[in-house]
mmCIF file of C-alpha atoms in Angstrom:
data_model
loop_
_atom_site.group_PDB
_atom_site.id
_atom_site.type_symbol
_atom_site.label_atom_id
_atom_site.label_comp_id
_atom_site.label_asym_id
_atom_site.label_seq_id
_atom_site.Cartn_x
_atom_site.Cartn_y
_atom_site.Cartn_z
ATOM 1 C CA MET A 1102 -0.015 0.066 0.013
ATOM 2 C CA ALA A 1103 1.487 3.349 -1.048
ATOM 3 C CA GLN A 1104 1.594 6.153 1.494
ATOM 4 C CA GLN A 1105 3.290 9.438 2.292
ATOM 5 C CA GLY A 1106 5.535 9.725 5.316
ATOM 6 C CA PHE A 1107 8.945 9.795 6.855
ATOM 7 C CA LEU A 1108 11.670 7.210 6.285
ATOM 8 C CA LEU A 1109 14.280 6.980 9.035
ATOM 9 C CA ILE A 1110 17.523 4.951 9.260
ATOM 10 C CA ALA A 1111 19.601 4.711 12.470
ATOM 11 C CA ASP A 1112 23.090 3.489 11.485
ATOM 12 C CA ILE A 1113 25.894 2.494 13.835
ATOM 13 C CA THR A 1114 29.159 4.210 12.774
ATOM 14 C CA GLY A 1115 32.330 2.075 12.838
ATOM 15 C CA TYR A 1116 30.343 -1.200 12.954
ATOM 16 C CA THR A 1117 32.371 -3.113 10.318
ATOM 17 C CA MET A 1118 35.788 -2.043 11.594
ATOM 18 C CA PHE A 1119 34.677 -2.807 15.200
ATOM 19 C CA LEU A 1120 33.734 -6.357 14.252
ATOM 20 C CA THR A 1121 36.784 -7.071 12.198
ATOM 21 C CA ARG A 1122 39.199 -5.775 14.846
ATOM 22 C CA SER A 1123 37.547 -7.187 17.970
ATOM 23 C CA GLU A 1124 36.884 -10.575 19.598
ATOM 24 C CA LEU A 1125 33.548 -11.726 18.205
ATOM 25 C CA GLU A 1126 32.025 -12.890 21.524
ATOM 26 C CA HIS A 1127 32.634 -9.654 23.339
ATOM 27 C CA ALA A 1128 31.921 -7.509 20.325
ATOM 28 C CA GLN A 1129 28.590 -9.206 19.825
ATOM 29 C CA GLY A 1130 27.615 -8.583 23.446
ATOM 30 C CA ILE A 1131 28.466 -4.912 23.092
ATOM 31 C CA LEU A 1132 26.476 -4.520 19.844
ATOM 32 C CA ASP A 1133 23.474 -6.382 21.295
ATOM 33 C CA ALA A 1134 23.364 -3.936 24.217
ATOM 34 C CA LEU A 1135 23.582 -0.941 21.784
ATOM 35 C CA PHE A 1136 20.898 -2.305 19.510
ATOM 36 C CA LYS A 1137 18.600 -2.797 22.504
ATOM 37 C CA SER A 1138 19.098 0.896 23.494
ATOM 38 C CA ILE A 1139 18.059 1.813 19.967
ATOM 39 C CA PHE A 1140 15.023 -0.563 19.766
ATOM 40 C CA ALA A 1141 13.868 0.543 23.203
ATOM 41 C CA GLU A 1142 13.156 4.050 21.754
ATOM 42 C CA ILE A 1143 11.694 3.010 18.408
ATOM 43 C CA LYS A 1144 8.021 3.185 19.627
ATOM 44 C CA ALA A 1145 4.696 4.094 18.116
ATOM 45 C CA PRO A 1146 4.003 6.043 16.064
ATOM 46 C CA ILE A 1147 7.441 5.132 14.583
ATOM 47 C CA ILE A 1148 7.277 1.669 12.948
ATOM 48 C CA LEU A 1149 10.334 -0.641 12.718
ATOM 49 C CA SER A 1150 10.617 -2.299 9.342
ATOM 50 C CA ASN A 1151 13.771 -4.374 9.747
ATOM 51 C CA LEU A 1152 17.351 -4.509 10.882
ATOM 52 C CA GLN A 1153 19.943 -4.341 8.113
ATOM 53 C CA GLY A 1154 23.156 -5.423 9.674
ATOM 54 C CA ASP A 1155 24.361 -2.209 11.349
ATOM 55 C CA ALA A 1156 21.219 -0.130 10.591
ATOM 56 C CA ALA A 1157 17.545 -0.049 11.675
ATOM 57 C CA LEU A 1158 15.071 1.009 8.979
ATOM 58 C CA THR A 1159 11.842 2.604 10.258
ATOM 59 C CA HIS A 1160 8.976 4.717 8.900
ATOM 60 C CA LEU A 1161 6.275 7.106 10.134
ATOM 61 C CA PRO A 1162 3.199 7.713 7.962
ATOM 62 C CA ASP A 1163 2.127 11.319 7.763
ATOM 63 C CA VAL A 1164 -1.340 10.504 9.252
ATOM 64 C CA ASN A 1165 0.392 9.388 12.463
ATOM 65 C CA LEU A 1166 2.673 12.458 12.963
ATOM 66 C CA PRO A 1167 1.923 13.856 16.423
ATOM 67 C CA GLN A 1168 3.507 17.332 15.907
ATOM 68 C CA ARG A 1169 5.942 18.936 13.494
ATOM 69 C CA GLN A 1170 9.131 18.555 15.544
ATOM 70 C CA PHE A 1171 8.384 14.953 16.501
ATOM 71 C CA PRO A 1172 10.896 13.342 14.015
ATOM 72 C CA LEU A 1173 13.690 15.553 15.459
ATOM 73 C CA ASP A 1174 12.704 14.815 19.025
ATOM 74 C CA ALA A 1175 12.643 11.111 18.260
ATOM 75 C CA ILE A 1176 16.097 11.085 16.625
ATOM 76 C CA GLU A 1177 17.631 12.961 19.581
ATOM 77 C CA ARG A 1178 15.965 10.638 22.077
ATOM 78 C CA ILE A 1179 17.287 7.514 20.301
ATOM 79 C CA TYR A 1180 20.750 9.063 20.123
ATOM 80 C CA CYS A 1181 20.793 9.873 23.848
ATOM 81 C CA SER A 1182 19.656 6.307 24.737
ATOM 82 C CA PHE A 1183 22.439 4.894 22.529
ATOM 83 C CA SER A 1184 25.092 7.280 23.962
ATOM 84 C CA GLN A 1185 24.061 6.618 27.549
ATOM 85 C CA ALA A 1186 24.301 2.832 26.985
ATOM 86 C CA LEU A 1187 27.768 3.156 25.325
ATOM 87 C CA GLY A 1188 29.008 5.420 27.995
ATOM 88 C CA ALA A 1189 27.812 3.153 30.830
ATOM 89 C CA MET A 1190 29.598 0.147 29.265
ATOM 90 C CA ARG A 1191 32.828 2.133 28.865
ATOM 91 C CA VAL A 1192 32.760 3.311 32.490
ATOM 92 C CA ASN A 1193 31.817 -0.036 34.000
ATOM 93 C CA THR A 1194 34.140 -2.417 32.090
ATOM 94 C CA THR A 1195 37.572 -3.367 33.334
ATOM 95 C CA CYS A 1196 38.109 -5.790 30.457
ATOM 96 C CA THR A 1197 41.176 -5.072 28.228
ATOM 97 C CA CYS A 1198 40.130 -7.071 25.190
ATOM 98 C CA ASN A 1199 40.060 -5.370 21.779
ATOM 99 C CA ALA A 1200 36.260 -5.257 21.743
ATOM 100 C CA CYS A 1201 36.033 -3.376 25.020
ATOM 101 C CA ARG A 1202 38.912 -1.052 24.078
ATOM 102 C CA ASN A 1203 37.465 -0.414 20.591
ATOM 103 C CA MET A 1204 33.857 0.262 21.568
ATOM 104 C CA GLY A 1205 34.625 4.003 22.051
ATOM 105 C CA GLN A 1206 35.010 4.235 18.306
ATOM 106 C CA LEU A 1207 31.344 3.382 17.836
ATOM 107 C CA ASP A 1208 28.726 6.091 17.336
ATOM 108 C CA LEU A 1209 25.308 6.602 15.758
ATOM 109 C CA LYS A 1210 24.081 8.619 12.791
ATOM 110 C CA PHE A 1211 20.618 9.133 11.240
ATOM 111 C CA PHE A 1212 19.090 9.557 7.825
ATOM 112 C CA LEU A 1213 15.748 11.132 7.564
ATOM 113 C CA HIS A 1214 13.743 11.413 4.268
ATOM 114 C CA HIS A 1215 10.188 12.073 3.347
ATOM 115 C CA GLY A 1216 8.196 10.908 0.329
ATOM 116 C CA THR A 1217 5.983 8.168 -1.103
ATOM 117 C CA TYR A 1218 6.699 4.563 -0.234
ATOM 118 C CA ALA A 1219 4.875 1.260 -0.217
ATOM 119 C CA THR A 1220 4.749 -1.371 2.484
ATOM 120 C CA GLN A 1221 4.524 -5.135 1.986
ATOM 121 C CA GLN A 1222 4.267 -7.900 4.562
ATOM 122 C CA MET A 1223 6.985 -10.489 4.064
ATOM 123 C CA ALA A 1224 7.913 -13.276 6.520
ATOM 124 C CA GLY A 1225 6.187 -11.418 9.325
ATOM 125 C CA ARG A 1226 8.014 -8.092 8.626
ATOM 126 C CA THR A 1227 6.936 -4.860 7.056
ATOM 127 C CA GLU A 1228 9.196 -4.349 4.067
ATOM 128 C CA LEU A 1229 9.434 -0.849 2.621
ATOM 129 C CA GLN A 1230 9.582 -0.373 -1.171
ATOM 130 C CA GLY A 1231 9.862 2.485 -3.618
ATOM 131 C CA ALA A 1232 12.259 4.875 -5.230
ATOM 132 C CA GLU A 1233 12.446 7.106 -2.093
ATOM 133 C CA VAL A 1234 13.515 4.085 0.008
ATOM 134 C CA ILE A 1235 16.366 3.445 -2.497
ATOM 135 C CA ARG A 1236 17.362 7.150 -2.399
ATOM 136 C CA LEU A 1237 17.615 7.054 1.420
ATOM 137 C CA HIS A 1238 19.839 4.003 1.356
ATOM 138 C CA ARG A 1239 22.198 5.617 -1.158
ATOM 139 C CA LEU A 1240 22.548 8.563 1.169
ATOM 140 C CA MET A 1241 24.185 6.356 3.735
ATOM 141 C CA LYS A 1242 27.327 6.346 1.585
ATOM 142 C CA ASN A 1243 28.125 10.022 1.789
ATOM 143 C CA SER A 1244 30.848 12.651 2.367
ATOM 144 C CA VAL A 1245 29.258 14.250 5.473
ATOM 145 C CA THR A 1246 32.054 13.430 7.889
ATOM 146 C CA ALA A 1247 34.771 14.314 5.326
ATOM 147 C CA ALA A 1248 33.156 17.601 4.599
ATOM 148 C CA THR A 1249 32.102 18.624 8.176
ATOM 149 C CA GLY A 1250 34.148 16.589 10.552
ATOM 150 C CA ILE A 1251 30.993 15.495 12.350
ATOM 151 C CA LYS A 1252 30.853 11.797 13.249
ATOM 152 C CA ALA A 1253 27.454 11.536 15.004
ATOM 153 C CA TYR A 1254 24.936 13.492 12.894
ATOM 154 C CA ALA A 1255 21.420 13.625 11.658
ATOM 155 C CA LEU A 1256 21.146 14.062 7.902
ATOM 156 C CA VAL A 1257 17.690 15.407 6.927
ATOM 157 C CA THR A 1258 16.821 15.675 3.305
ATOM 158 C CA GLU A 1259 15.303 18.857 1.886
ATOM 159 C CA GLN A 1260 12.014 16.948 1.384
ATOM 160 C CA ALA A 1261 12.003 15.859 5.061
ATOM 161 C CA ALA A 1262 12.815 19.415 6.248
ATOM 162 C CA GLU A 1263 9.969 20.843 4.179
ATOM 163 C CA ALA A 1264 7.546 18.219 5.604
ATOM 164 C CA ILE A 1265 8.589 19.110 9.147
ATOM 165 C CA GLY A 1266 8.266 22.809 8.429
ATOM 166 C CA LEU A 1267 10.646 24.441 10.868
ATOM 167 C CA PRO A 1268 12.684 26.773 8.625
ATOM 168 C CA GLU A 1269 14.295 28.571 11.571
ATOM 169 C CA PHE A 1270 15.756 25.281 12.807
ATOM 170 C CA PHE A 1271 17.163 24.169 9.548
ATOM 171 C CA ALA A 1272 18.605 27.653 8.904
ATOM 172 C CA GLY A 1273 20.974 26.880 11.739
ATOM 173 C CA THR A 1274 22.120 23.517 10.360
ATOM 174 C CA ILE A 1275 24.757 22.762 7.720
ATOM 175 C CA ARG A 1276 23.460 22.608 4.143
ATOM 176 C CA HIS A 1277 24.982 19.674 2.338
ATOM 177 C CA VAL A 1278 24.529 18.211 -1.144
ATOM 178 C CA GLU A 1279 25.071 14.577 -1.987
ATOM 179 C CA SER A 1280 25.057 13.012 -5.439
ATOM 180 C CA THR A 1281 22.760 10.031 -5.349
ATOM 181 C CA GLY A 1282 23.337 8.393 -8.767
ATOM 182 C CA ASP A 1283 20.155 8.241 -10.842
ATOM 183 C CA PHE A 1284 18.411 10.571 -8.409
ATOM 184 C CA GLY A 1285 20.821 13.399 -9.078
ATOM 185 C CA ASP A 1286 21.856 15.795 -6.312
ATOM 186 C CA THR A 1287 19.991 15.507 -3.086
ATOM 187 C CA VAL A 1288 19.989 18.595 -0.883
ATOM 188 C CA CYS A 1289 20.355 17.805 2.825
ATOM 189 C CA TYR A 1290 20.682 19.484 6.191
ATOM 190 C CA VAL A 1291 23.155 18.109 8.748
ATOM 191 C CA TYR A 1292 23.438 18.800 12.456
ATOM 192 C CA ASP A 1293 25.667 17.416 15.153
ATOM 193 C CA LEU A 1294 24.147 15.212 17.737
ATOM 194 C CA ALA A 1295 27.027 15.047 20.220
ATOM 195 C CA PRO A 1296 26.068 18.476 21.813
ATOM 196 C CA ILE A 1297 22.509 17.155 22.176
ATOM 197 C CA PHE A 1298 23.696 14.327 24.493
ATOM 198 C CA ALA A 1299 26.074 16.588 26.348
ATOM 199 C CA ARG A 1300 23.200 18.968 27.220
ATOM 200 C CA TRP A 1301 20.879 16.076 28.185
ATOM 201 C CA ARG A 1302 23.524 14.565 30.478
ATOM 202 C CA ALA A 1303 24.161 17.910 32.162
ATOM 203 C CA THR A 1304 20.523 18.862 32.662
ATOM 204 C CA ARG A 1305 19.345 19.144 36.275
ATOM 205 C CA ARG A 1306 16.038 17.274 36.545
ATOM 206 C CA ILE A 1307 13.136 19.290 37.817
ATOM 207 C CA VAL A 1308 9.966 17.394 38.539
ATOM 208 C CA VAL A 1309 6.912 17.362 40.892
ATOM 209 C CA ARG A 1310 7.203 13.926 42.521
ATOM 210 C CA SER A 1311 3.962 11.990 43.151
ATOM 211 C CA ASP A 1312 4.745 11.655 46.872
ATOM 212 C CA GLU A 1313 5.433 15.368 47.624
ATOM 213 C CA PRO A 1314 2.838 17.814 48.927
ATOM 214 C CA LEU A 1315 0.644 19.094 46.100
ATOM 215 C CA ALA A 1316 -1.212 22.421 45.761
ATOM 216 C CA PHE A 1317 -4.347 20.449 44.915
ATOM 217 C CA GLU A 1318 -5.245 17.060 43.603
ATOM 218 C CA SER A 1319 -3.478 15.800 40.612
ATOM 219 C CA MET A 1320 -5.127 15.033 37.293
ATOM 220 C CA GLU A 1321 -4.838 11.307 36.433
ATOM 221 C CA CYS A 1322 -6.214 9.823 33.264
ATOM 222 C CA ASP A 1323 -5.560 7.007 30.818
ATOM 223 C CA LEU A 1324 -5.370 7.942 27.092
ATOM 224 C CA PRO A 1325 -5.788 5.393 24.254
ATOM 225 C CA VAL A 1326 -2.630 6.587 22.385
ATOM 226 C CA PRO A 1327 1.064 5.960 22.886
ATOM 227 C CA PRO A 1328 3.261 8.355 24.962
ATOM 228 C CA ALA A 1329 4.723 10.078 21.841
ATOM 229 C CA MET A 1330 1.227 10.975 20.663
ATOM 230 C CA ALA A 1331 -0.021 11.927 24.168
ATOM 231 C CA TRP A 1332 3.029 14.178 24.496
ATOM 232 C CA ALA A 1333 1.628 16.463 21.734
ATOM 233 C CA TYR A 1334 -1.570 17.041 23.697
ATOM 234 C CA VAL A 1335 0.355 18.477 26.697
ATOM 235 C CA THR A 1336 3.074 20.419 24.886
ATOM 236 C CA ASP A 1337 1.547 21.687 21.620
ATOM 237 C CA VAL A 1338 -0.565 24.780 22.393
ATOM 238 C CA ASP A 1339 -2.840 24.167 19.391
ATOM 239 C CA LYS A 1340 -3.936 20.869 20.982
ATOM 240 C CA LYS A 1341 -3.757 21.999 24.610
ATOM 241 C CA ILE A 1342 -6.027 25.001 24.129
ATOM 242 C CA ARG A 1343 -8.774 22.534 23.016
ATOM 243 C CA TRP A 1344 -8.917 20.724 26.402
ATOM 244 C CA GLN A 1345 -7.395 23.022 29.038
ATOM 245 C CA HIS A 1346 -10.404 24.402 30.886
ATOM 246 C CA GLY A 1347 -10.555 28.038 32.045
ATOM 247 C CA ILE A 1348 -8.201 29.314 29.352
ATOM 248 C CA ASP A 1349 -9.383 31.606 26.531
ATOM 249 C CA ASP A 1350 -6.140 31.756 24.544
ATOM 250 C CA MET A 1351 -2.690 30.252 24.602
ATOM 251 C CA THR A 1352 0.487 31.234 22.813
ATOM 252 C CA MET A 1353 4.142 30.213 22.929
ATOM 253 C CA THR A 1354 7.332 32.372 22.908
ATOM 254 C CA GLY A 1355 11.009 31.611 23.310
ATOM 255 C CA LEU A 1356 11.169 28.766 20.931
ATOM 256 C CA ALA A 1357 14.591 27.442 20.090
ATOM 257 C CA ARG A 1358 14.829 28.013 16.397
ATOM 258 C CA GLY A 1359 11.178 27.183 16.087
ATOM 259 C CA ARG A 1360 11.156 24.179 18.420
ATOM 260 C CA ILE A 1361 9.408 23.835 21.771
ATOM 261 C CA GLY A 1362 11.814 22.900 24.612
ATOM 262 C CA PRO A 1363 13.405 24.198 27.815
ATOM 263 C CA GLY A 1364 13.437 28.015 27.823
ATOM 264 C CA ALA A 1365 10.156 28.279 25.893
ATOM 265 C CA THR A 1366 7.269 30.117 27.578
ATOM 266 C CA GLN A 1367 3.501 29.360 27.408
ATOM 267 C CA HIS A 1368 1.234 32.366 27.861
ATOM 268 C CA CYS A 1369 -2.263 31.575 28.976
ATOM 269 C CA ALA A 1370 -5.096 34.189 28.887
ATOM 270 C CA HIS A 1371 -7.936 33.835 31.398
ATOM 271 C CA GLY A 1372 -10.362 36.602 30.627
ATOM 272 C CA LYS A 1373 -8.690 39.842 31.794
ATOM 273 C CA ASP A 1374 -5.952 37.863 33.609
ATOM 274 C CA SER A 1375 -3.104 35.775 32.321
ATOM 275 C CA THR A 1376 -0.526 33.338 33.572
ATOM 276 C CA VAL A 1377 3.002 32.574 32.310
ATOM 277 C CA HIS A 1378 4.358 29.067 32.241
ATOM 278 C CA ASP A 1379 8.123 28.620 31.665
ATOM 279 C CA ILE A 1380 9.348 25.233 30.508
ATOM 280 C CA VAL A 1381 12.213 24.390 32.870
ATOM 281 C CA ASP A 1382 12.687 20.620 32.192
ATOM 282 C CA TRP A 1383 11.857 18.597 29.198
ATOM 283 C CA LEU A 1384 12.283 14.884 28.407
ATOM 284 C CA PRO A 1385 10.234 14.239 25.284
ATOM 285 C CA PHE A 1386 7.562 11.521 25.634
ATOM 286 C CA ASP A 1387 8.311 11.132 29.338
ATOM 287 C CA TYR A 1388 7.649 14.425 31.176
ATOM 288 C CA VAL A 1389 7.665 18.132 30.932
ATOM 289 C CA THR A 1390 7.891 20.641 33.874
ATOM 290 C CA TRP A 1391 6.782 24.209 33.938
ATOM 291 C CA HIS A 1392 7.325 27.045 36.469
ATOM 292 C CA ILE A 1393 4.019 28.967 36.644
ATOM 293 C CA ARG A 1394 4.815 32.539 37.701
ATOM 294 C CA LEU A 1395 2.891 33.938 40.603
ATOM 295 C CA PRO A 1396 2.996 37.358 42.368
ATOM 296 C CA MET A 1397 5.834 38.389 44.714
ATOM 297 C CA GLY A 1398 8.454 36.152 42.904
ATOM 298 C CA ALA A 1399 6.731 32.879 43.818
ATOM 299 C CA ILE A 1400 6.316 30.037 41.335
ATOM 300 C CA VAL A 1401 4.424 26.775 41.092
ATOM 301 C CA ARG A 1402 6.163 23.718 39.705
ATOM 302 C CA GLN A 1403 3.854 21.762 37.413
ATOM 303 C CA THR A 1404 4.858 18.419 35.859
ATOM 304 C CA ALA A 1405 2.986 16.356 33.204
ATOM 305 C CA GLU A 1406 4.374 12.843 33.376
ATOM 306 C CA LEU A 1407 3.518 10.154 30.787
ATOM 307 C CA THR A 1408 3.743 6.429 31.611
ATOM 308 C CA PRO A 1409 3.203 3.741 28.929
ATOM 309 C CA LEU A 1410 0.448 1.232 29.587
ATOM 310 C CA GLU A 1411 0.490 -2.455 28.659
ATOM 311 C CA ASN A 1412 -2.420 -1.964 26.204
ATOM 312 C CA GLY A 1413 -0.391 0.530 24.173
ATOM 313 C CA GLY A 1414 -1.993 3.611 25.793
ATOM 314 C CA THR A 1415 -0.590 6.234 28.160
ATOM 315 C CA HIS A 1416 -1.256 7.258 31.769
ATOM 316 C CA LEU A 1417 -1.083 11.040 32.191
ATOM 317 C CA SER A 1418 -0.363 12.481 35.579
ATOM 318 C CA LEU A 1419 -0.539 16.267 35.823
ATOM 319 C CA ARG A 1420 0.750 17.496 39.271
ATOM 320 C CA CYS A 1421 1.245 20.934 40.788
ATOM 321 C CA ALA A 1422 3.516 21.492 43.785
ATOM 322 C CA LYS A 1423 2.683 24.059 46.404
ATOM 323 C CA PRO A 1424 3.808 27.592 45.656
ATOM 324 C CA GLU A 1425 7.532 28.198 46.459
ATOM 325 C CA GLY A 1426 9.917 31.161 46.272
ATOM 326 C CA PRO A 1427 13.052 32.860 47.691
ATOM 327 C CA ASN A 1428 11.088 34.941 50.284
ATOM 328 C CA PRO A 1429 9.495 32.735 52.982
ATOM 329 C CA VAL A 1430 7.054 35.402 54.130
ATOM 330 C CA ALA A 1431 5.878 36.192 50.551
ATOM 331 C CA THR A 1432 5.622 32.508 49.679
ATOM 332 C CA ALA A 1433 3.523 31.837 52.784
ATOM 333 C CA LEU A 1434 1.207 34.748 51.784
ATOM 334 C CA VAL A 1435 0.845 33.414 48.242
ATOM 335 C CA ARG A 1436 0.114 29.899 49.503
ATOM 336 C CA THR A 1437 -2.676 31.290 51.652
ATOM 337 C CA ILE A 1438 -4.168 33.303 48.909
ATOM 338 C CA THR A 1439 -4.042 30.363 46.578
ATOM 339 C CA ARG A 1440 -5.579 28.024 49.048
ATOM 340 C CA LEU A 1441 -8.456 30.450 50.058
ATOM 341 C CA ALA A 1442 -9.289 32.194 46.820
ATOM 342 C CA MET A 1443 -8.363 29.822 44.000
ATOM 343 C CA ALA A 1444 -8.219 26.228 45.129
ATOM 344 C CA LYS A 1445 -11.845 25.375 44.429
ATOM 345 C CA LYS A 1446 -11.738 26.937 40.950
ATOM 346 C CA LEU A 1447 -8.461 25.213 40.102
ATOM 347 C CA VAL A 1448 -9.707 21.884 41.117
ATOM 348 C CA ALA A 1449 -12.927 22.378 39.197
ATOM 349 C CA ASP A 1450 -10.946 23.470 36.101
ATOM 350 C CA GLN A 1451 -8.662 20.492 36.397
ATOM 351 C CA ARG A 1452 -11.522 18.028 36.581
ATOM 352 C CA ALA A 1453 -13.247 19.661 33.573
ATOM 353 C CA SER A 1454 -9.914 19.577 31.708
ATOM 354 C CA LYS A 1455 -9.598 15.830 32.272
ATOM 355 C CA VAL A 1456 -13.015 15.246 30.846
ATOM 356 C CA ALA A 1457 -12.313 17.449 27.866
ATOM 357 C CA LEU A 1458 -8.973 15.800 27.208
ATOM 358 C CA GLU A 1459 -10.357 12.290 27.333
ATOM 359 C CA ARG A 1460 -13.159 13.318 24.922
ATOM 360 C CA LEU A 1461 -10.809 15.091 22.520
ATOM 361 C CA VAL A 1462 -8.379 12.083 22.303
ATOM 362 C CA ALA A 1463 -11.316 9.671 21.899
ATOM 363 C CA GLU A 1464 -12.810 11.778 19.052
ATOM 364 C CA GLU A 1465 -9.506 12.104 17.220
ATOM 365 C CA CYS A 1466 -8.814 8.398 17.502
ATOM 366 C CA ALA A 1467 -12.156 7.596 16.124
ATOM 367 C CA ALA A 1468 -11.741 10.081 13.272
ATOM 368 C CA ALA A 1469 -8.343 8.449 12.365
ATOM 369 C CA ILE A 1470 -9.877 5.006 11.876
#
């Protein structure tokens, strides 16, 4: 069946040299652990087609795209999982065999394309077919590292960049042209993934734990979509405005070259009033934490946490900590005002939001069938 969508390959750099210069038994164990770290993050709506030696071929139909930046978030999450697994093995091994000494030469790169392709079920697997699939494979033999010096990269074709639609982001990447035989020149955009992992590793986690005192009851609900799709409902203002009760308008500023992430600010209008929500922590498809600004320098930490369910759905927990701030007297006053003047309304809004979110997701799932 022919369809439009994204084609993504995750390819281990240095795979062949690693195998030929290492003891097979230890090398295979290292590669198995690295492939597990990759496969652990290839989740719906991304679909794994097959493993091709050192590369995993996946696809994402347009009809299942949760939000524009999702392909980039997914690539970065897979890369961080791989890098964390590789780093942990390097730190924890005391073995001096060639395989354990050489594993530091391994890395991961990605190739993202967009176009028409067909799927066919063969031997229990979904095989991808079509000219654009062939083009993507040809891009794997390229001059990116020679031209840029970047070893761990995401190569995004011009077609994929246009389908994502974030010109500010791609303006900050490296434009690169590859000759792909019968396909002619393919314009691509390349960006380095190593700094992505460095930032992820250095990030201080900020969350509202389920066992800490809350400002009011948490919002708990099960949604019939995987975490990556549920993520869009809590981070994309176009979706969130459709279920967040008590808000008349919602906009976002502070985007990082067009992408939502830490440092972005959500502005919510409530009649004549408004609130400002700063994203302070962000782990795509797992959780996002905001600081909601209050008077006198106080803030409320709010975390939306997504947990996968065995049935393929997602449990959403939306929690607000009690107001906090640098001035104990001011913070105590804000807590009192919040408890006396706003608590009942906030609880009512949260309960109404839960109903609206469950209804919205159910309606959109039914419409997609």
